[in-house]
Tab-separated table of C-alpha atoms in Angstrom:
chain	number	residue	atom	x	y	z
A	204	VAL	CA	99.810	90.591	111.556
A	205	CYS	CA	102.134	87.542	111.374
A	206	ALA	CA	99.776	86.438	108.423
A	207	ALA	CA	99.981	89.926	106.890
A	208	VAL	CA	103.752	90.094	106.901
A	209	LYS	CA	103.952	86.478	105.552
A	210	SER	CA	101.979	86.635	102.762
A	211	CYS	CA	102.705	90.850	101.721
A	212	PRO	CA	106.702	91.066	103.208
A	213	GLU	CA	107.570	93.700	99.913
A	214	VAL	CA	104.316	95.997	101.706
A	215	GLY	CA	106.456	96.403	105.156
A	216	ALA	CA	104.004	97.766	106.593
A	217	ALA	CA	100.461	98.069	108.075
A	218	LEU	CA	97.914	99.710	109.876
A	219	ILE	CA	95.903	97.769	112.248
A	220	SER	CA	92.641	98.470	113.743
A	221	GLY	CA	92.858	99.045	117.458
A	222	HIS	CA	96.702	98.853	117.541
A	223	TYR	CA	99.642	101.043	116.594
A	224	PRO	CA	101.063	100.655	113.113
A	225	ILE	CA	103.424	98.204	112.330
A	226	VAL	CA	106.426	98.354	110.026
A	227	TRP	CA	109.442	95.963	109.050
A	228	ALA	CA	112.611	96.005	107.168
A	229	GLN	CA	116.092	95.015	106.657
A	230	SER	CA	117.356	97.532	108.802
A	231	PRO	CA	115.973	100.443	111.121
A	232	LYS	CA	117.027	102.902	108.783
A	233	ALA	CA	114.628	101.393	106.212
A	234	CYS	CA	111.753	100.822	108.934
A	235	ALA	CA	111.825	104.359	110.383
A	236	GLU	CA	111.624	106.024	106.323
A	237	ARG	CA	108.076	103.286	105.994
A	238	ALA	CA	106.991	104.396	109.384
A	239	VAL	CA	107.141	108.020	107.666
A	240	LEU	CA	105.431	106.607	104.627
A	241	LEU	CA	103.030	105.024	106.716
A	242	GLU	CA	102.041	108.134	108.627
A	243	GLU	CA	102.042	110.285	105.477
A	244	THR	CA	99.734	107.864	103.950
A	245	ALA	CA	97.316	107.569	106.555
A	246	LYS	CA	97.143	111.195	106.825
A	247	ARG	CA	96.645	111.590	103.065
A	248	ALA	CA	93.382	108.630	103.317
A	249	ALA	CA	91.955	110.818	106.423
A	250	LEU	CA	92.149	113.910	104.572
A	251	SER	CA	90.432	112.663	101.581
A	252	LEU	CA	87.541	111.071	103.526
A	253	MET	CA	87.469	114.171	105.371
A	254	LEU	CA	87.246	116.128	102.291
A	255	THR	CA	84.885	113.831	100.449
A	256	PRO	CA	82.670	111.438	103.163
A	257	GLY	CA	81.380	108.495	101.954
A	258	LEU	CA	84.608	108.146	99.596
A	259	ALA	CA	84.360	104.241	98.366
A	260	PRO	CA	87.683	102.503	98.370
A	261	LEU	CA	89.661	101.850	95.297
A	262	SER	CA	88.542	98.588	93.379
A	263	ARG	CA	90.661	95.398	93.572
A	264	ALA	CA	91.507	96.061	89.835
A	265	ILE	CA	92.979	99.372	90.115
A	266	ILE	CA	94.678	97.895	93.254
A	267	GLU	CA	96.125	94.789	91.446
A	268	LYS	CA	96.948	96.995	88.432
A	269	GLN	CA	99.311	98.930	90.330
A	270	ARG	CA	101.395	96.473	91.822
């Protein structure tokens, strides 16, 4: 977790297998907002996998292009 925070502090959230979601920010309000966004993102990812089993992850090139 610490490595993720140090390498991507601007992300502000992480899903960790077998663990609870973690968010970090400058204020409690910002943490709460990030937690809501993280939950919604996870929900949409789960629904995508249910609708399209075997859905491949985005390529690294697409992820980097969005930064």
